PDB file of C-alpha atoms in Angstrom:
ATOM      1  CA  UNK A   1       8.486-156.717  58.684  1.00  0.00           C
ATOM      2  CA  UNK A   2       4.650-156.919  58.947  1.00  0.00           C
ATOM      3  CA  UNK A   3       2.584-153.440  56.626  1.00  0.00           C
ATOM      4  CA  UNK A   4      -0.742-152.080  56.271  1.00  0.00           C
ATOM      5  CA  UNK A   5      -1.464-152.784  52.816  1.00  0.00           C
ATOM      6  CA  UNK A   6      -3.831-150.706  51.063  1.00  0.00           C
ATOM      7  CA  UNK A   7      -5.701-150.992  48.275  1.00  0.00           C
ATOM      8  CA  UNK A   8      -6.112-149.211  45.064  1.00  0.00           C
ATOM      9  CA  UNK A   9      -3.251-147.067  44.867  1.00  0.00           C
ATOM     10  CA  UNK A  10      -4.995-144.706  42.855  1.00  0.00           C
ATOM     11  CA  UNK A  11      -8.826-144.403  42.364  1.00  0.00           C
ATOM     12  CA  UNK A  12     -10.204-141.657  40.235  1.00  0.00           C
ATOM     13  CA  UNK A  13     -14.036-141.184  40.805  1.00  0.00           C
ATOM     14  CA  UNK A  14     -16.605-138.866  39.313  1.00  0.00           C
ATOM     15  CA  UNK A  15     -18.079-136.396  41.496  1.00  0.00           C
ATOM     16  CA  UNK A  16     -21.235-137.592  43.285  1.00  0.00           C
ATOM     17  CA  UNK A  17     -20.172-141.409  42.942  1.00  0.00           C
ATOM     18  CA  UNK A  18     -19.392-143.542  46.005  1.00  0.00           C
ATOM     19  CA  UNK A  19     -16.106-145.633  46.806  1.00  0.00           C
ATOM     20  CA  UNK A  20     -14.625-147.675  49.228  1.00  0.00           C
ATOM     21  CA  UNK A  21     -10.600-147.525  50.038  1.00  0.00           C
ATOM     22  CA  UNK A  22      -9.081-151.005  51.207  1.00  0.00           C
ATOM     23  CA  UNK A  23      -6.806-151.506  54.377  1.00  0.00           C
ATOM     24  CA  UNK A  24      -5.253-154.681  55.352  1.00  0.00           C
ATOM     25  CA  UNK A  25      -3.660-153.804  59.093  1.00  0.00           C
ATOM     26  CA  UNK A  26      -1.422-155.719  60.336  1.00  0.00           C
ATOM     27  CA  UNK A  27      -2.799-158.447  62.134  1.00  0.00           C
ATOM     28  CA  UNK A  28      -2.237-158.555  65.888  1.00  0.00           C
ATOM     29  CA  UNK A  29      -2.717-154.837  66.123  1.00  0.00           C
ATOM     30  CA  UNK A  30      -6.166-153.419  67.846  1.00  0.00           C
ATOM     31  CA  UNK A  31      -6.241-149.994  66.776  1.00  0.00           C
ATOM     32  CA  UNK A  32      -7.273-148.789  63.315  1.00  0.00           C
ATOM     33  CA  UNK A  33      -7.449-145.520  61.855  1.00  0.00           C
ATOM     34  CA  UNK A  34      -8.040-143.489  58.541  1.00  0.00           C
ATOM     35  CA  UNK A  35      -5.745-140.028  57.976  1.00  0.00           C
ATOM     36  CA  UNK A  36      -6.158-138.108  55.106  1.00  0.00           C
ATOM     37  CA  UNK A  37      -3.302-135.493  53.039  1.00  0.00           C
ATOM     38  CA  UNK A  38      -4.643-133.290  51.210  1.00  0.00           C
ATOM     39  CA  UNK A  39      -1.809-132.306  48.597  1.00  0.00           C
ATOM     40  CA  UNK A  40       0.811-129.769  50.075  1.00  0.00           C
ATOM     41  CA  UNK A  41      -1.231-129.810  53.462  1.00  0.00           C
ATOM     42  CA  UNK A  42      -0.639-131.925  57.286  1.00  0.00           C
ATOM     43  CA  UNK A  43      -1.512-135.186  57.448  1.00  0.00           C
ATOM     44  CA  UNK A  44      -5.290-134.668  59.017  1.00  0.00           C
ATOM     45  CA  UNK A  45      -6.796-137.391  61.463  1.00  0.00           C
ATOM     46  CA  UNK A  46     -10.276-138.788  60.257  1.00  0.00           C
ATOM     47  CA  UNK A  47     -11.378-141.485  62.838  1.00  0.00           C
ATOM     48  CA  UNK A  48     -10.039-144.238  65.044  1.00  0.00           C
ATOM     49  CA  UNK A  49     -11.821-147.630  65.190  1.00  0.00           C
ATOM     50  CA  UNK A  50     -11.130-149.900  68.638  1.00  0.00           C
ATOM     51  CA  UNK A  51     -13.129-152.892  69.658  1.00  0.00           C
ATOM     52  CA  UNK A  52     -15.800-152.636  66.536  1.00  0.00           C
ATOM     53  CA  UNK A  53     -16.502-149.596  67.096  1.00  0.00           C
ATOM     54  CA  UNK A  54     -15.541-145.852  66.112  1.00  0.00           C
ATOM     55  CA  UNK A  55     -13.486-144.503  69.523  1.00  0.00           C
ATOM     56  CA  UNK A  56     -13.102-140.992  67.979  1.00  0.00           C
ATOM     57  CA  UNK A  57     -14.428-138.977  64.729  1.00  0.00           C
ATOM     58  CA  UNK A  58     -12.610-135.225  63.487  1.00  0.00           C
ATOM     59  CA  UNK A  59     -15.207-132.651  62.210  1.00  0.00           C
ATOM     60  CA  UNK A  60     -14.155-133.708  58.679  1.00  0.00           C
ATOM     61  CA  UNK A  61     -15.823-137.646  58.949  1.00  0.00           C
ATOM     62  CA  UNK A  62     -19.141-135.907  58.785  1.00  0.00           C
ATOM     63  CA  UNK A  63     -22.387-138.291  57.234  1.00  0.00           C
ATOM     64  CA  UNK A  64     -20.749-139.140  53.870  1.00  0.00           C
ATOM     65  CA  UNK A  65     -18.008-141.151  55.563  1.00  0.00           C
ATOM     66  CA  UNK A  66     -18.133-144.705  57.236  1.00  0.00           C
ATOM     67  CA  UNK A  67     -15.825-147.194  58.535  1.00  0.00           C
ATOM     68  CA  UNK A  68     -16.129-151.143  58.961  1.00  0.00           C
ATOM     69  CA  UNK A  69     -14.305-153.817  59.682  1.00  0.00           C
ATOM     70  CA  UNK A  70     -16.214-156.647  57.683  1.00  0.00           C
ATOM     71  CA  UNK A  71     -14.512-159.298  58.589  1.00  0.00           C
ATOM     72  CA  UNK A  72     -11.059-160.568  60.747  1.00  0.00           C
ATOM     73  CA  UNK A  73      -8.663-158.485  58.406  1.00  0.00           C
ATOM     74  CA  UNK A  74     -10.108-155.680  56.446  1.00  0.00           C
ATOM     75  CA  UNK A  75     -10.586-152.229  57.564  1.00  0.00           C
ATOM     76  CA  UNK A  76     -12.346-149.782  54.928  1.00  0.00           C
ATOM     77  CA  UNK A  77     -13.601-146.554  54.164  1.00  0.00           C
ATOM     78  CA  UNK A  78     -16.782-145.459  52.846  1.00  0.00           C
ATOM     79  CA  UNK A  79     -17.066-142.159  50.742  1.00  0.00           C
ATOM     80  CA  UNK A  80     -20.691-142.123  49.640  1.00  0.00           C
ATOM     81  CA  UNK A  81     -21.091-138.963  47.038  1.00  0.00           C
ATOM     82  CA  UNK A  82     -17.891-137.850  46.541  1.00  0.00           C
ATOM     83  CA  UNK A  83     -16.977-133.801  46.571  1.00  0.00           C
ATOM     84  CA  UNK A  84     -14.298-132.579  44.713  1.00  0.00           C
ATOM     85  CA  UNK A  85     -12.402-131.485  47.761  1.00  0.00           C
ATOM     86  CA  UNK A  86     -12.208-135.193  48.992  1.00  0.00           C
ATOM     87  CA  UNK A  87      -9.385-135.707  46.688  1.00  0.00           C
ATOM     88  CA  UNK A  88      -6.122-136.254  48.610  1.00  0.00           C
ATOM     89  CA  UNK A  89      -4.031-139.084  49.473  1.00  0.00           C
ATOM     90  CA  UNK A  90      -5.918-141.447  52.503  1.00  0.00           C
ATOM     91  CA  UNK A  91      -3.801-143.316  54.935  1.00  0.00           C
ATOM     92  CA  UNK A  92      -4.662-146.364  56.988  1.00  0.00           C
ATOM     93  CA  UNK A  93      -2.846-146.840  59.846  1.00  0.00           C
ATOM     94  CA  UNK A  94      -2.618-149.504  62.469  1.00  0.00           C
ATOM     95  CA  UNK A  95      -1.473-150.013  66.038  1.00  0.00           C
ATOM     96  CA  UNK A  96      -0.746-152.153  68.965  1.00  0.00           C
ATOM     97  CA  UNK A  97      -0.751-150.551  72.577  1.00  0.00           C
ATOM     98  CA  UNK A  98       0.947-147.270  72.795  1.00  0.00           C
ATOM     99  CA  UNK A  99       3.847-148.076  69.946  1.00  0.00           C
ATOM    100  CA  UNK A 100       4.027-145.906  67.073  1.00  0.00           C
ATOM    101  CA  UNK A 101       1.215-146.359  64.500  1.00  0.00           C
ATOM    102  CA  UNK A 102       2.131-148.107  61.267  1.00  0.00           C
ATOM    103  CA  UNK A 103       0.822-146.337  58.198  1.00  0.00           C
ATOM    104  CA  UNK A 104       0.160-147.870  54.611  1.00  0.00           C
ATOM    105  CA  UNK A 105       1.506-146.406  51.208  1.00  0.00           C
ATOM    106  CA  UNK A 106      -1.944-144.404  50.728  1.00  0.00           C
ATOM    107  CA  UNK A 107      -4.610-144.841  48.432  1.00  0.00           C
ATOM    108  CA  UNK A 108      -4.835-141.266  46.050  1.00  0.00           C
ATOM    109  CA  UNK A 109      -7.882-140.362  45.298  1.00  0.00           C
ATOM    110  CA  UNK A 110      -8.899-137.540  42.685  1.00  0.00           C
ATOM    111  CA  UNK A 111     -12.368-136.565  42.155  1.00  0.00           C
ATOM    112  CA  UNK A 112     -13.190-135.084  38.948  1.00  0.00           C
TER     113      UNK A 112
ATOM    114  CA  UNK B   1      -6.548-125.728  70.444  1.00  0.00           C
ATOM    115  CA  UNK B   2      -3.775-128.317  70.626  1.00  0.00           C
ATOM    116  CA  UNK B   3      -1.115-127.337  68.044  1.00  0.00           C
ATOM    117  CA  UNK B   4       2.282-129.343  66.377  1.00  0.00           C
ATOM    118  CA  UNK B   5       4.220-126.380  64.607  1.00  0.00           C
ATOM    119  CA  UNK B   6       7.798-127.570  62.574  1.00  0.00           C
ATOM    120  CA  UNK B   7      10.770-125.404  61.778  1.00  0.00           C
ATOM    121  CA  UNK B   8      12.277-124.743  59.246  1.00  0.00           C
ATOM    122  CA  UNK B   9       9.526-125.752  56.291  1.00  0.00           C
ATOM    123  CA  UNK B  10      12.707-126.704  54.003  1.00  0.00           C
ATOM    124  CA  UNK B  11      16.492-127.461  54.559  1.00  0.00           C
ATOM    125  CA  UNK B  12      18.875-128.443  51.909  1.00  0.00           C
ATOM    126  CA  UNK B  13      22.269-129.821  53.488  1.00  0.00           C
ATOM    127  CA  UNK B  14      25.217-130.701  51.859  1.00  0.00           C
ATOM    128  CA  UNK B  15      26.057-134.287  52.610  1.00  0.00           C
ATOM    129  CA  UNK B  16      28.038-135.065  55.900  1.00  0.00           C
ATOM    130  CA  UNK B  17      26.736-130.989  56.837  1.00  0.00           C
ATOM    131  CA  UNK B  18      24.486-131.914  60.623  1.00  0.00           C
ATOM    132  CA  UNK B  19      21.695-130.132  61.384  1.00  0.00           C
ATOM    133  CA  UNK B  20      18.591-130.525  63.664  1.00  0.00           C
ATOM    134  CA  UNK B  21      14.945-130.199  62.845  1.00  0.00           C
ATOM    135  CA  UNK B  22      12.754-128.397  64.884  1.00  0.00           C
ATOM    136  CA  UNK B  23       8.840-129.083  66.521  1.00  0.00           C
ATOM    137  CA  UNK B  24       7.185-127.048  69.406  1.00  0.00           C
ATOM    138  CA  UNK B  25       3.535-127.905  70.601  1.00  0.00           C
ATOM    139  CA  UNK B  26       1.048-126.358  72.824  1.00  0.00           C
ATOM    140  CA  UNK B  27      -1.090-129.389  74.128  1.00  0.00           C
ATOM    141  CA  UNK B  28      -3.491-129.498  76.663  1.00  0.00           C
ATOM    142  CA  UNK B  29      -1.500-132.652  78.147  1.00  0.00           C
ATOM    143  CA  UNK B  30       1.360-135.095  76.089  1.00  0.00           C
ATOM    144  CA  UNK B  31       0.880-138.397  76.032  1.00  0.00           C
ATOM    145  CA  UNK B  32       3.403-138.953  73.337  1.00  0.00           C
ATOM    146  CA  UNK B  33       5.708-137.526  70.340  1.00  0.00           C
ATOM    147  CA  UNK B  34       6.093-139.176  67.661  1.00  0.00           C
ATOM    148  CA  UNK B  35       8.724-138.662  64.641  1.00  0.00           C
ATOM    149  CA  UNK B  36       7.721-139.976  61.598  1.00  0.00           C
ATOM    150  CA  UNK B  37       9.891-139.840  57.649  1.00  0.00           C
ATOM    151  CA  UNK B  38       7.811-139.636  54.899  1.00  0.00           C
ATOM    152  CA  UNK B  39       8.833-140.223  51.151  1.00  0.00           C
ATOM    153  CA  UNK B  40       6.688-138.832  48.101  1.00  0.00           C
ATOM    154  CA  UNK B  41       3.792-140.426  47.302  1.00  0.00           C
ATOM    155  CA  UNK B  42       4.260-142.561  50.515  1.00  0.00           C
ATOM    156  CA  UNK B  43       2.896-142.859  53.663  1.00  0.00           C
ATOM    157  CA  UNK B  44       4.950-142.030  57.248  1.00  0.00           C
ATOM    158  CA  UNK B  45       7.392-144.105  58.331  1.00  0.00           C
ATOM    159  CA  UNK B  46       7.449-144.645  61.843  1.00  0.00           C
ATOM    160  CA  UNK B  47      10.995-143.250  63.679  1.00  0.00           C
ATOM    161  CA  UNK B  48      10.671-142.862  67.302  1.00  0.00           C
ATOM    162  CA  UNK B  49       8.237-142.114  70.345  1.00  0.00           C
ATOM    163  CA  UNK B  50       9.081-140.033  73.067  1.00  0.00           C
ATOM    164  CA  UNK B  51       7.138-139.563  76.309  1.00  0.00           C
ATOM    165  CA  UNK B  52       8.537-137.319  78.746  1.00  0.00           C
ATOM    166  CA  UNK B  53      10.714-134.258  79.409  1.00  0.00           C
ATOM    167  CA  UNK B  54      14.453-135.648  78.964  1.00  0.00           C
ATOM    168  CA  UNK B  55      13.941-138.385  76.714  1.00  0.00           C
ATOM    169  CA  UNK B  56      16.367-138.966  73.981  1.00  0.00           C
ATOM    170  CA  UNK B  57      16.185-141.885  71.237  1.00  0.00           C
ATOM    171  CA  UNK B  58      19.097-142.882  68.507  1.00  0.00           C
ATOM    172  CA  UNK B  59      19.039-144.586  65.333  1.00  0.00           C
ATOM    173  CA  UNK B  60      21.570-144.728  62.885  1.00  0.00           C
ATOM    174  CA  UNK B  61      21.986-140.541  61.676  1.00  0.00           C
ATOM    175  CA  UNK B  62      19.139-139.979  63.823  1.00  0.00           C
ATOM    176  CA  UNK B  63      18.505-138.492  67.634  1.00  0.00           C
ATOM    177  CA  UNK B  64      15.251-137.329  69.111  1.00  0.00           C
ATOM    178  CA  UNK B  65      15.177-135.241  71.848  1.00  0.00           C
ATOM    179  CA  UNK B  66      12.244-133.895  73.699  1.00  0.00           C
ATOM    180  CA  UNK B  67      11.621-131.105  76.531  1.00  0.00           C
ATOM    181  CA  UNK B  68       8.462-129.546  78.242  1.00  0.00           C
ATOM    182  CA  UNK B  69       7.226-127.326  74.846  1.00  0.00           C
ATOM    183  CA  UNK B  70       9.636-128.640  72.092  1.00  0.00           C
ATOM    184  CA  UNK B  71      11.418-131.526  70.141  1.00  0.00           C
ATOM    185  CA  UNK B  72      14.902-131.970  67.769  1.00  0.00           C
ATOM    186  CA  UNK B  73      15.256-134.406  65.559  1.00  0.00           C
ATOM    187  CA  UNK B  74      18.927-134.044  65.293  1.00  0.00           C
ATOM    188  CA  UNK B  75      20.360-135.728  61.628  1.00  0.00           C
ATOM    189  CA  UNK B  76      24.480-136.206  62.147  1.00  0.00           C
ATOM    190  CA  UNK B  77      26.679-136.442  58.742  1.00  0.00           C
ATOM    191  CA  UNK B  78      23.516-137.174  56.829  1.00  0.00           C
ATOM    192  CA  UNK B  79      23.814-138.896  53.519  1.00  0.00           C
ATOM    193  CA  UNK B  80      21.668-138.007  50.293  1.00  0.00           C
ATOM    194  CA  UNK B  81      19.640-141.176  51.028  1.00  0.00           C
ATOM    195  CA  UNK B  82      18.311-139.083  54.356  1.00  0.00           C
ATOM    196  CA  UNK B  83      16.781-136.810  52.063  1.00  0.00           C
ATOM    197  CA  UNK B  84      12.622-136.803  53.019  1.00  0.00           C
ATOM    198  CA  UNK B  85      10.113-134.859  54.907  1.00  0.00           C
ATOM    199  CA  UNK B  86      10.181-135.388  58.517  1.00  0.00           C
ATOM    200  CA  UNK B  87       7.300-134.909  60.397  1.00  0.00           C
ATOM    201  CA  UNK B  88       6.218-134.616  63.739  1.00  0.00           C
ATOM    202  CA  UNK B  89       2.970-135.661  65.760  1.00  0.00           C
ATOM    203  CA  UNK B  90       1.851-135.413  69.181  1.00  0.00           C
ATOM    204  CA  UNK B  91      -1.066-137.567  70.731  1.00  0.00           C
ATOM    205  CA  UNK B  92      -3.033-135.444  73.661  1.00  0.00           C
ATOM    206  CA  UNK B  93      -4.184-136.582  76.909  1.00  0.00           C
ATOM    207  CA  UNK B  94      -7.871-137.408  77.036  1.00  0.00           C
ATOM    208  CA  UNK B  95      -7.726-137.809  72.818  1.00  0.00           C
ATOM    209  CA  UNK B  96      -8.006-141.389  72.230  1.00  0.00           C
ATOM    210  CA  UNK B  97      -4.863-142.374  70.465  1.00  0.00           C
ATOM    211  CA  UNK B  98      -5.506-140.047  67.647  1.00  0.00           C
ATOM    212  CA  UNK B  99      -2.309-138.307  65.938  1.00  0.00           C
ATOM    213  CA  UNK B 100      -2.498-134.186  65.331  1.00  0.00           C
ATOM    214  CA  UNK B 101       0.679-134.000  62.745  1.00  0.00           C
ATOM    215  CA  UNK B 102       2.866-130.756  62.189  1.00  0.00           C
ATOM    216  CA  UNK B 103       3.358-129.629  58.488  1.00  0.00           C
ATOM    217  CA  UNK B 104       6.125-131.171  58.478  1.00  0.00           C
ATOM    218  CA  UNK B 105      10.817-130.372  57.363  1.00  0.00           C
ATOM    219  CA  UNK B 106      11.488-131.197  53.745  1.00  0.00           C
ATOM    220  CA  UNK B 107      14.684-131.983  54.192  1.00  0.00           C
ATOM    221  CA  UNK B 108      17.488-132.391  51.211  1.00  0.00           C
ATOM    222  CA  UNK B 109      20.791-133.837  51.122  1.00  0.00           C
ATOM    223  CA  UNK B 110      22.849-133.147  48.403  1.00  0.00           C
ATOM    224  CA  UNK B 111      26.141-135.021  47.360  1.00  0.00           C
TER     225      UNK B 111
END
């Protein structure tokens, strides 16, 4: 069965530094998107990506965050000075028309 | 404000014991439900989408059921192997495709 795959699984950072979380979606799908779960806490929407382009941003994807698609199969996110509350678990997800989005296994990221 | 609230936070079953999981939302206008299992450290696992008033979906254990303000997920002689947190999301009218998650059942089955 076709995944997102994500990549690291874990990523510890220093505060202030800047990193970039890995997605492979799957690959016929249109629709990208980067949720975030802060531990104990809902799963919170960050953005959705259609077309090249961001289609819709939550309050939380503020200046320090960016999305791009590089090339044919990546999909990644851009943290660029990390804050302490930006550890949590971040999930790529991917989907094709209106089926249920497919997620990947999360990349954790703790600030310190 | 559009809102995905679960019930109960935690359930521990013994196995073969049913039991349905709650969600209610207040949306402006529902596009979709979605029922997702999540494992620790992992990310949702897609179960079913329903899209109007009426709707029911089966797999295996599993039934989802959906009306004009709430949905079950009904589990039916669940087995240890069941044991997750379920959640449930709802995607608005007029929102893009965007998914606004409840907290979420932790749900434990017991031998």
């Amino acid at each position: 069965e076709p995944e997102v795959t994500q990549t690291p699984s874990h990523q510890v950072t220093q505060m202030g530094q800047e990193v970039i979380l890995r997605c492979v979606p799957i690959s016929n799908h249109l629709y990208f998107y980067w949720y975030r779960q802060i531990l104990g806490q809902k799963v919170e929407f960050l953005v959705s990506f259609y077309n090249n382009e961001i289609s819709e941003k939550s309050e939380i994807f503020d200046d320090q965050f960016s999305v791009e698609r590089p090339d044919g199969s990546n999909f990644t996110l851009k943290i660029r000075s990390t804050k302490l509350e930006d550890s949590a678990m971040y999930f790529c997800a991917s989907q094709q028309g209106n089926y249920g989005y497919t997620f990947g296994s999360g990349t954790r990221l703790t600030v310190v | 404000e559009d809102q995905v609230t679960q019930s109960p936070e935690a359930l521990r079953l013994q196995e073969g014991e049913s039991s349905s999981l709650n969600c209610s939302y207040t949306v402006s206008g529902l596009r979709g439900l979605f029922w997702y299992r999540q494992d620790p450290g992992k990310g949702p696992e897609f179960l079913f989408t329903l899209y109007s008033a009426g709707e029911e979906k089966e797999k295996e254990r599993l039934k989802a059921t959906l009306t004009k303000k709430e949905s079950f997920l009904h589990i039916t002689a669940p087995k240890p192997e069941d044991s997750a947190t379920y959640l449930c999301a709802v995607q608005v009218s007029g929102g893009y495709n965007k998914l606004i998650f409840g907290a979420g059942t932790r749900l434990a089955v017991h031998p």
